[in-house]
Coordinates of C-alpha atoms in Angstrom, one line a residue:
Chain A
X1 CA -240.8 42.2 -205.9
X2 CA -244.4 43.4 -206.1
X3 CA -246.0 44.0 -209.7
X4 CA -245.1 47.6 -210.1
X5 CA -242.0 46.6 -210.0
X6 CA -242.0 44.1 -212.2
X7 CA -243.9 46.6 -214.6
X8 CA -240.9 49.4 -214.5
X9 CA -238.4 45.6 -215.0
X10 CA -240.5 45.5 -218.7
X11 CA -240.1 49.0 -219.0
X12 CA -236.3 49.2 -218.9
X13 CA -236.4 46.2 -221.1
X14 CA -238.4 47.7 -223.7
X15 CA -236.3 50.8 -223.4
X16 CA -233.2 48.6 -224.2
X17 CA -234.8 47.0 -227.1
X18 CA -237.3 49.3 -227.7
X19 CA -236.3 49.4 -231.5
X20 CA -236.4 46.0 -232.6
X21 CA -239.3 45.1 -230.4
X22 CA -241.5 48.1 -232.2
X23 CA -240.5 46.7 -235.2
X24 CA -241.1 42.9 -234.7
X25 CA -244.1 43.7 -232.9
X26 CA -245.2 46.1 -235.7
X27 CA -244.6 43.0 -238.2
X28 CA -246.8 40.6 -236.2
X29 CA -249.4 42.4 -236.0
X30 CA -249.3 43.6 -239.1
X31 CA -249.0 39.4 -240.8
X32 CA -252.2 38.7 -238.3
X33 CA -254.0 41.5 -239.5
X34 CA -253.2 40.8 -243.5
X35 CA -254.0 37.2 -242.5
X36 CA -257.2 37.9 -241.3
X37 CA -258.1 40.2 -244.3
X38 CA -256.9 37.2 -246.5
X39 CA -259.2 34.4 -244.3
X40 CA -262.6 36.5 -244.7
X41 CA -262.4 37.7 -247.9
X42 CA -259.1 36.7 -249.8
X43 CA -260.8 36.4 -253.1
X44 CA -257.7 37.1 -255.0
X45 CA -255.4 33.8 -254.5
X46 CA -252.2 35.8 -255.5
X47 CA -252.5 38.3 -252.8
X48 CA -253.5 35.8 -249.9
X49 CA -250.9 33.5 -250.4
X50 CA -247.5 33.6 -247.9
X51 CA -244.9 35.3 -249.4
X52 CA -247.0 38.4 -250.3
X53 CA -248.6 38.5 -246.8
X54 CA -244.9 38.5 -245.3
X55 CA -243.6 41.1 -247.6
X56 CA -246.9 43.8 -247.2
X57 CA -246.0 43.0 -242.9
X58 CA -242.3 43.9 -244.0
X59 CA -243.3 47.1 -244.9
X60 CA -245.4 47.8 -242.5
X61 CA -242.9 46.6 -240.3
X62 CA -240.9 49.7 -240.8
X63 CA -243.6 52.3 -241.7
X64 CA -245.6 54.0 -239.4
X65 CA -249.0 52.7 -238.1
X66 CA -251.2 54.8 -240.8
X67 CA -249.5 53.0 -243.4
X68 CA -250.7 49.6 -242.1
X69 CA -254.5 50.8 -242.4
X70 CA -253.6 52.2 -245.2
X71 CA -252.6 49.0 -246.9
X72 CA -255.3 47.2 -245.1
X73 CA -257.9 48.7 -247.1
X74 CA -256.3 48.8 -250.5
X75 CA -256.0 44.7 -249.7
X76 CA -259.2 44.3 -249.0
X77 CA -260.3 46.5 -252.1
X78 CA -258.1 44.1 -254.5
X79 CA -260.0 40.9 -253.2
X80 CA -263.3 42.7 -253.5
X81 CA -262.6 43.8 -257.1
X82 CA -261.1 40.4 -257.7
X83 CA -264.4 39.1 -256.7
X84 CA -266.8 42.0 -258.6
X85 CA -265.6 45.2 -259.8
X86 CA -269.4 46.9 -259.5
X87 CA -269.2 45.9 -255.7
X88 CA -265.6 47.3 -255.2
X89 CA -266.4 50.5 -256.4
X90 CA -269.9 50.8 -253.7
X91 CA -266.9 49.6 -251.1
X92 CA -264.5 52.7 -252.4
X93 CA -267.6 54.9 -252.6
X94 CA -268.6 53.9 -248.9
X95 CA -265.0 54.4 -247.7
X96 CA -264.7 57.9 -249.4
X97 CA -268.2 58.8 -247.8
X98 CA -266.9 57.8 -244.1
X99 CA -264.0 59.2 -244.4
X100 CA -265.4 62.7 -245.7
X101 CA -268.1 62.8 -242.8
X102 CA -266.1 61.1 -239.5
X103 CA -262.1 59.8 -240.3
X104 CA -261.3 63.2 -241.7
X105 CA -261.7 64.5 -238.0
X106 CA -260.3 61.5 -236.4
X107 CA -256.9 60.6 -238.6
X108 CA -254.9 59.6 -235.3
X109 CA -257.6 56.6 -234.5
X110 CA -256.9 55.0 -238.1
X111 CA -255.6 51.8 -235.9
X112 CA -258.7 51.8 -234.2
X113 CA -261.0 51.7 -237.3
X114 CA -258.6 48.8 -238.9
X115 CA -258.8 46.9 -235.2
X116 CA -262.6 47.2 -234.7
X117 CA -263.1 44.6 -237.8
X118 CA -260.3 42.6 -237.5
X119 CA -261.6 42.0 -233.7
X120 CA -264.9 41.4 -234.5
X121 CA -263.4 38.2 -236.2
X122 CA -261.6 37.2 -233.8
X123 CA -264.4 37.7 -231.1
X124 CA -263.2 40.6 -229.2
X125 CA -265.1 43.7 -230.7
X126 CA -266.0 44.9 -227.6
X127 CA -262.1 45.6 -226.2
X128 CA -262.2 48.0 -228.7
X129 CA -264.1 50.6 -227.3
X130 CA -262.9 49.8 -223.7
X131 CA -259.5 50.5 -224.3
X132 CA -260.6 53.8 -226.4
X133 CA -262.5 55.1 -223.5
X134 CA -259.5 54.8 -221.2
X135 CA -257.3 56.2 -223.5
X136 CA -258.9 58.2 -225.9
X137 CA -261.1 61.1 -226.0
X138 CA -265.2 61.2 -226.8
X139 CA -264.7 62.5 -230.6
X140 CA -263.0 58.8 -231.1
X141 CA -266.5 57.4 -231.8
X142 CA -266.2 58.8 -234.8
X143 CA -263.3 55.9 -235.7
X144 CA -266.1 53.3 -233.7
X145 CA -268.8 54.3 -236.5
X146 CA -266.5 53.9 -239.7
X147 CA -265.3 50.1 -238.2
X148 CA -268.6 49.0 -237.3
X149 CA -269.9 50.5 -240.8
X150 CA -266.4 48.6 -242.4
X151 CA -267.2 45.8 -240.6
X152 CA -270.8 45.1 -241.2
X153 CA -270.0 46.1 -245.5
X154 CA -268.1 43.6 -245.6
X155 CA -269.9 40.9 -243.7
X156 CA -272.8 41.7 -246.5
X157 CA -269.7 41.5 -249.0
X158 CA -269.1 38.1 -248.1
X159 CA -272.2 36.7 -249.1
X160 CA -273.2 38.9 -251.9
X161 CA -269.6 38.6 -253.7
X162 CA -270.7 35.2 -255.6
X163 CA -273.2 37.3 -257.1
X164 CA -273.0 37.7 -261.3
X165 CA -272.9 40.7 -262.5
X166 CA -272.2 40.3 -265.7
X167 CA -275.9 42.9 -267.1
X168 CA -276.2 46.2 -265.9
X169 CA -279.8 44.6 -264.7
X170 CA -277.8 42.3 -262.4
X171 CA -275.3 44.6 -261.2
X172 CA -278.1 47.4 -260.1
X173 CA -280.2 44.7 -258.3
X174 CA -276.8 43.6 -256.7
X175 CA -276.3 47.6 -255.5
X176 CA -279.9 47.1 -254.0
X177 CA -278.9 44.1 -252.4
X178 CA -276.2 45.2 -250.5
X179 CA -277.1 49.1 -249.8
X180 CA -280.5 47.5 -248.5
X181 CA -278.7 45.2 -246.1
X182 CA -276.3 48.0 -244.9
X183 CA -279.4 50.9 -244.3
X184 CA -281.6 48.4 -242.9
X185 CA -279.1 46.6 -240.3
X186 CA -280.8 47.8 -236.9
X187 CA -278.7 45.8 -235.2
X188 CA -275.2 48.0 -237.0
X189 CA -277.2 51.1 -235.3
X190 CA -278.0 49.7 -231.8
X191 CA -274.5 48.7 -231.9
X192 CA -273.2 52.1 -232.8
X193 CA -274.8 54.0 -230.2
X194 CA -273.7 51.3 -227.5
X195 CA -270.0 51.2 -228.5
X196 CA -270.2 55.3 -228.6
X197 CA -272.0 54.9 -225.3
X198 CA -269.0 52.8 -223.5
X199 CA -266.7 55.2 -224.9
X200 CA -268.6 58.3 -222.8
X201 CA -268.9 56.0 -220.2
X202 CA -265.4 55.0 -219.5
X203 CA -264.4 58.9 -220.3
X204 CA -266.7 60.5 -217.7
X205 CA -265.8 58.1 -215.5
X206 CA -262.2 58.1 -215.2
X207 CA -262.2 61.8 -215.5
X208 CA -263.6 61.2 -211.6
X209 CA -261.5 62.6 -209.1
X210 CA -261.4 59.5 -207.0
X211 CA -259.9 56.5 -205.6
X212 CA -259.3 53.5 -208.5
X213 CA -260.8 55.8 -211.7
X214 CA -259.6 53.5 -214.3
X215 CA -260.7 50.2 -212.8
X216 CA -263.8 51.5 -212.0
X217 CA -264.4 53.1 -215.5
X218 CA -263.6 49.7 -217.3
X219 CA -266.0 47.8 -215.1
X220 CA -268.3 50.6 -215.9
X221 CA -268.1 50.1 -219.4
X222 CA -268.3 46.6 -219.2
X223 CA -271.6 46.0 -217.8
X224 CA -273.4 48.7 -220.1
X225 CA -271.6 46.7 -223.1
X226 CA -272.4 43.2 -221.4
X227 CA -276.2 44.5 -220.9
X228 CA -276.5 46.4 -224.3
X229 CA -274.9 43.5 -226.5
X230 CA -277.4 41.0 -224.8
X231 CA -280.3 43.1 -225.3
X232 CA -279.3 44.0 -229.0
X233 CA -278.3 40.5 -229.7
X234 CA -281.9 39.2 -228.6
X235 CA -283.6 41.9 -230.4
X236 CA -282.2 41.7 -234.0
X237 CA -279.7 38.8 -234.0
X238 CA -280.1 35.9 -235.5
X239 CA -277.8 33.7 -233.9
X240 CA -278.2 34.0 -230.2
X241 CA -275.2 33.7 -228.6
X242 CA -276.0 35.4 -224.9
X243 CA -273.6 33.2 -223.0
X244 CA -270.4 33.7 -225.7
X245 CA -271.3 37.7 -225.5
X246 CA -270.9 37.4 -221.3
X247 CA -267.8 35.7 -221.4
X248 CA -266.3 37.4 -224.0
X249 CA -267.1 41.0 -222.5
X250 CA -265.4 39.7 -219.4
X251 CA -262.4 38.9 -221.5
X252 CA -262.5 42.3 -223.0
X253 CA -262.5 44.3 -219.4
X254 CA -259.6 42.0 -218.4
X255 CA -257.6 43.1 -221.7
X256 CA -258.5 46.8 -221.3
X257 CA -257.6 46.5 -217.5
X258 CA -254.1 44.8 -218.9
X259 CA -253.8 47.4 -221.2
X260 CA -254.5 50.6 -218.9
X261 CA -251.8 48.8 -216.5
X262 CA -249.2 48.7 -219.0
X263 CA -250.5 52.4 -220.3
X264 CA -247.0 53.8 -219.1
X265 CA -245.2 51.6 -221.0
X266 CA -247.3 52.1 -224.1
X267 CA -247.4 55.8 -223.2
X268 CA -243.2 55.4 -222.5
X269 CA -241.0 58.6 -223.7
X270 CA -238.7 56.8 -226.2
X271 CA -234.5 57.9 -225.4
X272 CA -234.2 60.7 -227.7
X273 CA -231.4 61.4 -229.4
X274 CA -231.4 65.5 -230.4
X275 CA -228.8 67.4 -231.9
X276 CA -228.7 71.5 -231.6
X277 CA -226.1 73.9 -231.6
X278 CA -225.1 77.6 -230.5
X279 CA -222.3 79.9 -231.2
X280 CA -219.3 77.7 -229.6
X281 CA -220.3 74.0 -229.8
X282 CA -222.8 71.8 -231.9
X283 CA -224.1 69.5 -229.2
X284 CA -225.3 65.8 -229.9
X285 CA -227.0 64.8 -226.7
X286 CA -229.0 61.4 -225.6
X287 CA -231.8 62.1 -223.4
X288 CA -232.6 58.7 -221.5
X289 CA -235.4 59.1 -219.4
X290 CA -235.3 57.4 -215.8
X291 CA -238.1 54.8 -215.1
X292 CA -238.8 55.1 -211.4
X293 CA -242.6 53.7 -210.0
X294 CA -244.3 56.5 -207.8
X295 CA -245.6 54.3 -205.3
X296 CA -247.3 55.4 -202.3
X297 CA -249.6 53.9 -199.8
X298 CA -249.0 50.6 -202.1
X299 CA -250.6 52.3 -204.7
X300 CA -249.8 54.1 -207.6
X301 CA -249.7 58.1 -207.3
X302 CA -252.5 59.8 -209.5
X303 CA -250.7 60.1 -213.1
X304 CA -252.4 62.3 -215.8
X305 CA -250.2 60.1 -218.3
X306 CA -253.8 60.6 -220.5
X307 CA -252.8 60.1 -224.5
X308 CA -255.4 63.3 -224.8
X309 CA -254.9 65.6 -221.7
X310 CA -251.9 67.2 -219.4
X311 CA -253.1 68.9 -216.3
X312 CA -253.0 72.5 -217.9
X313 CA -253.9 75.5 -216.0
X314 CA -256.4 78.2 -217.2
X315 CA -255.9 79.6 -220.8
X316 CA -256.5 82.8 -220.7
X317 CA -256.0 84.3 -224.2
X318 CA -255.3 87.5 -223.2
X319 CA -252.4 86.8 -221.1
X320 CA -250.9 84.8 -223.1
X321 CA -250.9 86.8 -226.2
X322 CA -249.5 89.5 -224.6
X323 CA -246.7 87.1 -223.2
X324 CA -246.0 86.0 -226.2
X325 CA -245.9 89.6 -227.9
X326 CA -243.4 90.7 -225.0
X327 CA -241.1 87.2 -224.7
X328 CA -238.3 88.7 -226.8
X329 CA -238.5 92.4 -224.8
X330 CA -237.8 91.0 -220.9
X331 CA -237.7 94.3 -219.4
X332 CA -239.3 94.0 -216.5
X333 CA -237.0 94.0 -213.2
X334 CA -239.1 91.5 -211.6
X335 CA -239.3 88.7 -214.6
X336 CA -235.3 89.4 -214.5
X337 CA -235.1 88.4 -210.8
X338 CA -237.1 85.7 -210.7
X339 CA -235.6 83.8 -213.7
X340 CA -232.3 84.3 -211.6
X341 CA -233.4 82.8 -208.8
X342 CA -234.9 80.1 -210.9
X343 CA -231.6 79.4 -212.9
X344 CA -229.4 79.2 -209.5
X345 CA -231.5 76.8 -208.5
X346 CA -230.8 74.7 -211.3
X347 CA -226.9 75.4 -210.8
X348 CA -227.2 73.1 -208.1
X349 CA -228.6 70.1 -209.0
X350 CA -226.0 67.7 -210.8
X351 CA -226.7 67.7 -214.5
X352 CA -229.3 65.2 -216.1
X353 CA -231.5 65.7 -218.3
X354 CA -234.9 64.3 -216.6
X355 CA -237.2 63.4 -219.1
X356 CA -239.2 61.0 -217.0
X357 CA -242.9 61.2 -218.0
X358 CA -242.6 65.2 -217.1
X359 CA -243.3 67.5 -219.9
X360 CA -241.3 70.6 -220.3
X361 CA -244.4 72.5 -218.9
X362 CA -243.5 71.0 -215.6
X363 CA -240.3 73.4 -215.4
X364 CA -242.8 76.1 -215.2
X365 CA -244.8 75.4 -212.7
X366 CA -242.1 74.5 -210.2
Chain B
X1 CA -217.2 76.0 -220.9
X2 CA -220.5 74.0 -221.1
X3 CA -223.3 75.4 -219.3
X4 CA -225.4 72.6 -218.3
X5 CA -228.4 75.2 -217.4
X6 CA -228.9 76.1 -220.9
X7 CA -227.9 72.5 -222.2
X8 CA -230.9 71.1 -220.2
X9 CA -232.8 74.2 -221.6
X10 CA -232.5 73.1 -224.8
X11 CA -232.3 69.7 -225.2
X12 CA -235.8 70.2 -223.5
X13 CA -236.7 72.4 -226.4
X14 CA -235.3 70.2 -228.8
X15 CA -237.5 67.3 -227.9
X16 CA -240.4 69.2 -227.6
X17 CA -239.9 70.5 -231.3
X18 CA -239.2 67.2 -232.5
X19 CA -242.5 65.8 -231.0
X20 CA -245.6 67.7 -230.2
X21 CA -244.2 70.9 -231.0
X22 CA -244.3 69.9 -234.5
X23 CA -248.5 70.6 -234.7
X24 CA -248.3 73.0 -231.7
X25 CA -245.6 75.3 -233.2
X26 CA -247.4 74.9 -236.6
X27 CA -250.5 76.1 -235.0
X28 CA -248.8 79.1 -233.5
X29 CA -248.9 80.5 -236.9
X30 CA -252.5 81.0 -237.5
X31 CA -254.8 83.6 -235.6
X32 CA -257.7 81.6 -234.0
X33 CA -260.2 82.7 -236.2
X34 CA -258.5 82.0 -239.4
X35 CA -257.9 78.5 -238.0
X36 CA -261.1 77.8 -237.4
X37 CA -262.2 79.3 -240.7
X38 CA -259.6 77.5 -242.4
X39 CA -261.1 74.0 -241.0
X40 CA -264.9 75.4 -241.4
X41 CA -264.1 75.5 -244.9
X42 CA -262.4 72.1 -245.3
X43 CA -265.9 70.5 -243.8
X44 CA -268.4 72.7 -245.8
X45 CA -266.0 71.0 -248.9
X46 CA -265.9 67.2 -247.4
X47 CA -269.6 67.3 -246.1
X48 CA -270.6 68.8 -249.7
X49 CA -268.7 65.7 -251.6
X50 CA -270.3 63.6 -249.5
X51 CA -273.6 64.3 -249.1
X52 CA -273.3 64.5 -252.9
X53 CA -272.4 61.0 -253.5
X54 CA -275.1 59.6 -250.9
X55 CA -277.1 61.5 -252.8
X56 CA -276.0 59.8 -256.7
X57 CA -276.5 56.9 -254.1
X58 CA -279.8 57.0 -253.2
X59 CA -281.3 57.6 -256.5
X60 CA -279.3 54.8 -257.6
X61 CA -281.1 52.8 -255.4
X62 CA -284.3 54.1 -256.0
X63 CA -283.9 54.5 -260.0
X64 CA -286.6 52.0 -260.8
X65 CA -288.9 53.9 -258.7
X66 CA -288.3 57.4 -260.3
X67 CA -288.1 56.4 -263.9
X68 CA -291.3 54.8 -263.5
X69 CA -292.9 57.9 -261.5
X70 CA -290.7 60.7 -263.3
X71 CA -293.7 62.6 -264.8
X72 CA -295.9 62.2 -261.7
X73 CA -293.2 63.5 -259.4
X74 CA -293.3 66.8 -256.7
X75 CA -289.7 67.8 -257.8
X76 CA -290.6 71.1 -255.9
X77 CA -290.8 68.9 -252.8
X78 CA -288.4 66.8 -253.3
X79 CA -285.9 69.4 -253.8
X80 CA -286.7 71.2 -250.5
X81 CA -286.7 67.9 -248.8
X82 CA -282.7 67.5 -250.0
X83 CA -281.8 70.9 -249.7
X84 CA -283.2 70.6 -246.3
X85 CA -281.6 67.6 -244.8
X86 CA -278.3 69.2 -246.7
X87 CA -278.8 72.9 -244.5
X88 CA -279.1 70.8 -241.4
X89 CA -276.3 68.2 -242.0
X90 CA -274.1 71.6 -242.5
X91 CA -275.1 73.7 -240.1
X92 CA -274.6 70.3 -237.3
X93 CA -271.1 69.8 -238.6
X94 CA -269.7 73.7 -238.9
X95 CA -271.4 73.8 -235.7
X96 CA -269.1 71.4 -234.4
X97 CA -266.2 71.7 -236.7
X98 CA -265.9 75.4 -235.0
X99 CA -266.4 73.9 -231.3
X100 CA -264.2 71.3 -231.9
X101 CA -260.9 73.4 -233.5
X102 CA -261.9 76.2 -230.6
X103 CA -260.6 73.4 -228.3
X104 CA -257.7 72.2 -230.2
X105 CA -256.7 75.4 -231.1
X106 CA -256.5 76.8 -227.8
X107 CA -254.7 73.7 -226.1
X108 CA -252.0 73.8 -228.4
X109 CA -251.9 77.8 -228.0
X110 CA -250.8 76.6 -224.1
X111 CA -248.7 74.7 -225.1
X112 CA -246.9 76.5 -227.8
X113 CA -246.8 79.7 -224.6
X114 CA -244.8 77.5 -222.7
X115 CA -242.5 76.5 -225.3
X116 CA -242.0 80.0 -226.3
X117 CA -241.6 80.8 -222.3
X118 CA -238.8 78.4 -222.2
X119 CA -237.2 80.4 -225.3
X120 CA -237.8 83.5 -223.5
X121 CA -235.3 82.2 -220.2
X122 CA -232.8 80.6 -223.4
X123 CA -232.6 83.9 -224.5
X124 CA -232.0 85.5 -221.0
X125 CA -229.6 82.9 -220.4
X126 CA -227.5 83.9 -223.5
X127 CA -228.4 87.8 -222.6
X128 CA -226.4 86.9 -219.3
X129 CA -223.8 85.2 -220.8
X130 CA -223.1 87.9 -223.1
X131 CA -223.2 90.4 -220.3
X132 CA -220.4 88.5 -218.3
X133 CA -218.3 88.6 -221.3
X134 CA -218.8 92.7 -221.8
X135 CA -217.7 92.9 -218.2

C-alpha cells in the first residue's frame, strides 16, 4: 500500500464521517484557540474560566469558520476592556482601521488573520504564510498585515494593561505609550514585508510549470523566511533566539509540506445532497463523488486542485456576451448537431453522477 | 421515464448553484463597469473612514505638541500635507480596487458562461423531448 493510497483510505473515511469530524474538529480548534486567547490576555476571570470556553467552542462548533474569528476578537475585546476601557477602545479603533484598509478585500482569509497570532504563541508563525502561499493567492497578504499588526497590539497590550488610567492625563500618556510602541516596531515592518514576501514566493513558484512545483515552492519559502527571520531577529530583537527560529522554520515547511499533501482532502467535494424538479418528477438525488488517486510514473498527475484558480481558457468578452445573449435562441444547425452528438455520447455511459474533483466546466471541454 | 442525460445535467447544475454559483450567478447581474464602480465606491467610503480616524489618531497623539504650538502653526501646510497623503492613499487603492474587481469580475463571468452553456443543452434537451412527444 504506498502513501497515496493510504491518502485516498483517509479520504473515504472522512467522506464517511465527514460531518461529525468537521464538527469535532471545528470544536477543538475552536477550545485551543479560546484557550489561548484566555492564557495571553484573559483579564476577565469569568470569561476564561472552563465552562464558558466550552460553550463559545460549542458554537463555533456548528457555525461557520467566520464566526469563530468573529468571536475571537469580541473575546479578546471583553478581557482588554476588563483590563482598561481607554485601551479597548484604541484596540476597537485599530481593528476598524485594518479592516477598512486590508480585511474588507480579504473576508475569506478571516481564519488566517485569527491563526497568524494564535501561532505566534505557540511558536509556529511562520507556517502561516507557507501554507497561504501554496494555497492562496498574492492579495492574502493583506490578512498577513492585519495578524502581524493584531499580534504585535496585543503583545504591547500585555504589558501596558496594568497601566492606571484612572485621569484623562494618565489615559492620554497611556495612548502615547502604546501607539508609540506599535508605529515604531521596525521589527512588525521587517516582518511584514518578509511574510508578504514568502507568500509571492511560494505563488510564483508553484505556478512553475515543472516537475515537484509545490515541494519546491515550500522549500523556497522556507529559506527566504529562515534567512529573513534571522537577519530581522538580529537587527531589532531583543531576545536572540537564532537557533529556535531555524528549527522552528524547518517545522513549519514540514507542516506546510503535510498540509499541501493532504490539500485534496482539505480541498474534498463534500457528497451533495441536491433536490430539483421538472414537469413529471421532483428528484432528490445524492451525488457521492468517487475518490480514485491519478497516479502515474509513481507520481501524482499535475492537479490544478488550486483553492484560487481552475485551468480556464481565454475570456474573451465579446464571445461570451454574445453567447450568452443567444443561449435561449439555438438556431444554428451546427450548435444543434453537435450537442446531439455530444448527448449520444452520454447515452452510453452507465449513469453516475461523477463529481470527482472535475467541475462542471469539464463537460465542456470534452 | 427518467432520462439520466438530463438528470446528470442537472444535478450538475444544481451543485454548482448551491456552491460557487451562488457569487458567480450573483455577479452575472451586474455589467462590468457598474461592478467595478459599485466596489470603487465602497473603497473611496472605507479608505475615507479610515484615513479619518488615523487622522483623530495622530493628533491625539501629538495633542501636547499642537496645543502648545497652535498659534505658531503653518495650517496652510499642514493641510496640503494631509490632503496630500489622502489623494495618494486614494488614488493607490481605486487604482487597485478597479484592477483587482477587473479580475474577479471577469473569472466569475467564465464561469457563470459555462453554467449558462450547460442551461442552454438542458433546454435543448427538454426542446427534444418535447419534439418526440409532438411526433
Amino acid at each position: 500500500m504506498n502513501i497515496y493510497q493510504i491518502r485516498s483510505e483517509i479520504n473515504a473515511f472522512y467522506q464517511k464521517f465527514q460531518i461529525i469530524i468537521n464538527t469535532v474538529a471545528k470544536f477543538i480548534v475552536s477550545f485551543i484557540a479560546f484557550s489561548l486567547v484566555n492564557k495571553a490576555i484573559g483579564y476577565d476571570s469569568r470569561f476564561a474560566q472552563f465552562p464558558v470556553t466550552a460553550l463559545l467552542s460549542l458554537l463555533c462548533a456548528f457555525t461557520p469558520s467566520s464566526v469563530l474569528v468573529l468571536m475571537i476578537m469580541v473575546l479578546s475585546l471583553v478581557h482588554v476592556y476588563f483590563a482598561s476601557k481607554f485601551l479597548a477602545i484604541i484596540v476597537a479603533v485599530i481593528f476598524v482601521i485594518l479592516y477598512c484598509l486590508f480585511f474588507r478585500f480579504v473576508p475569506q482569509y478571516g481564519t488566517a488573520v485569527a491563526a497568524l497570532p494564535i501561532c505566534w504563541y505557540i511558536g509556529l508563525p511562520y507556517a502561516v504564510p507557507l501554507i497561504l502561499g501554496i494555497m492562496a493567492s498574492p492579495i492574502s497578504i493583506f490578512s498577513i498585515i492585519c495578524g502581524v499588526i493584531s499580534y504585535k497590539m496585543f503583545k504591547i497590550i500585555n504589558i501596558e494593561a496594568v497601566a492606571p488610567t484612572e485621569s484623562l492625563n494618565d489615559a492620554l500618556a497611556l495612548y502615547i505609550r502604546v501607539v508609540e510602541k506599535l508605529v515604531k516596531d521596525k521589527e512588525m515592518y521587517a516582518l511584514i514585508v518578509i511574510f508578504s514576501l514568502v507568500i509571492v514566493i511560494c505563488y510564483v513558484v508553484r505556478k512553475l510549470k515543472i516537475k515537484y512545483a509545490f515541494e519546491i515552492s515550500i522549500a523556497a519559502g522556507m529559506i527566504f523566511s529562515l534567512v529573513g527571520c534571522v537577519i530581522v531577529n538580529t537587527k531589532f530583537s531583543e531576545q536572540k533566539a537564532v537557533g529556535k527560529i531555524i528549527f522552528m522554520n524547518i517545522l513549519c515547511a514540514a507542516i506546510a509540506f503535510i498540509v499541501q499533501f493532504f490539500k485534496r482532502v482539505l480541498n474534498y467535494k463534500a457528497v451533495e445532497n441536491v433536490q430539483f424538479e421538472d414537469d413529471d418528477y421532483y428528484y432528490y438525488v445524492k451525488a457521492v463523488p468517487k475518490i480514485e488517486p491519478q497516479i502515474q510514473n509513481g507520481r501524482e498527475n499535475a492537479y490544478y486542485d488550486d483553492l484560487e484558480e481552475e485551468p480556464l481558457e481565454e475570456y474573451n468578452e465579446e464571445t461570451e456576451e454574445a453567447e450568452i445573449k443567444n443561449i435561449s435562441i439555438v438556431e444554428r444547425a451546427n450548435a444543434r448537431k453537435r450537442e446531439r452528438e455530444v448527448y449520444k455520447r452520454e447515452e452510453s455511459v452507465d449513469f453516475t453522477v461523477d463529481t470527482s474533483g472535475i467541475d462542471i466546466d469539464d463537460e465542456i471541454n470534452k | 421515464m427518467l432520462d439520466s442525460r438530463k438528470i446528470r445535467l442537472m444535478t450538475r447544475l444544481s451543485i454548482y448553484e448551491r456552491g460557487k454559483g451562488k457569487k458567480d450567478i450573483g455577479l452575472s447581474k451586474y455589467y462590468k463597469t457598474d461592478y467595478v464602480r459599485l466596489n470603487v465606491i465602497k473603497t473611496v467610503i472605507s479608505v475615507t473612514f479610515a484615513y479619518f480616524l488615523i487622522l483623530v489618531m495622530v493628533v491625539l497623539y501629538k495633542s501636547e505638541y499642537l496645543i502648545a504650538n497652535a498659534v505658531t502653526l503653518d495650517y496652510r501646510t499642514i493641510g496640503m500635507r494631509v490632503l496630500g497623503i489622502y489623494v495618494a492613499l486614494l488614488v493607490v487603492y481605486i487604482i487597485g480596487t478597479m484592477i483587482g474587481y477587473n479580475a474577479v469580475y471577469s473569472s466569475s463571468r467564465l464561469k457563470a458562461a459555462r453554467y449558462y452553456r450547460m442551461l442552454g443543452r438542458l433546454t435543448q434537451i427538454y426542446k427534444e423531448e418535447d419534439e418526440g412527444e409532438d411526433l
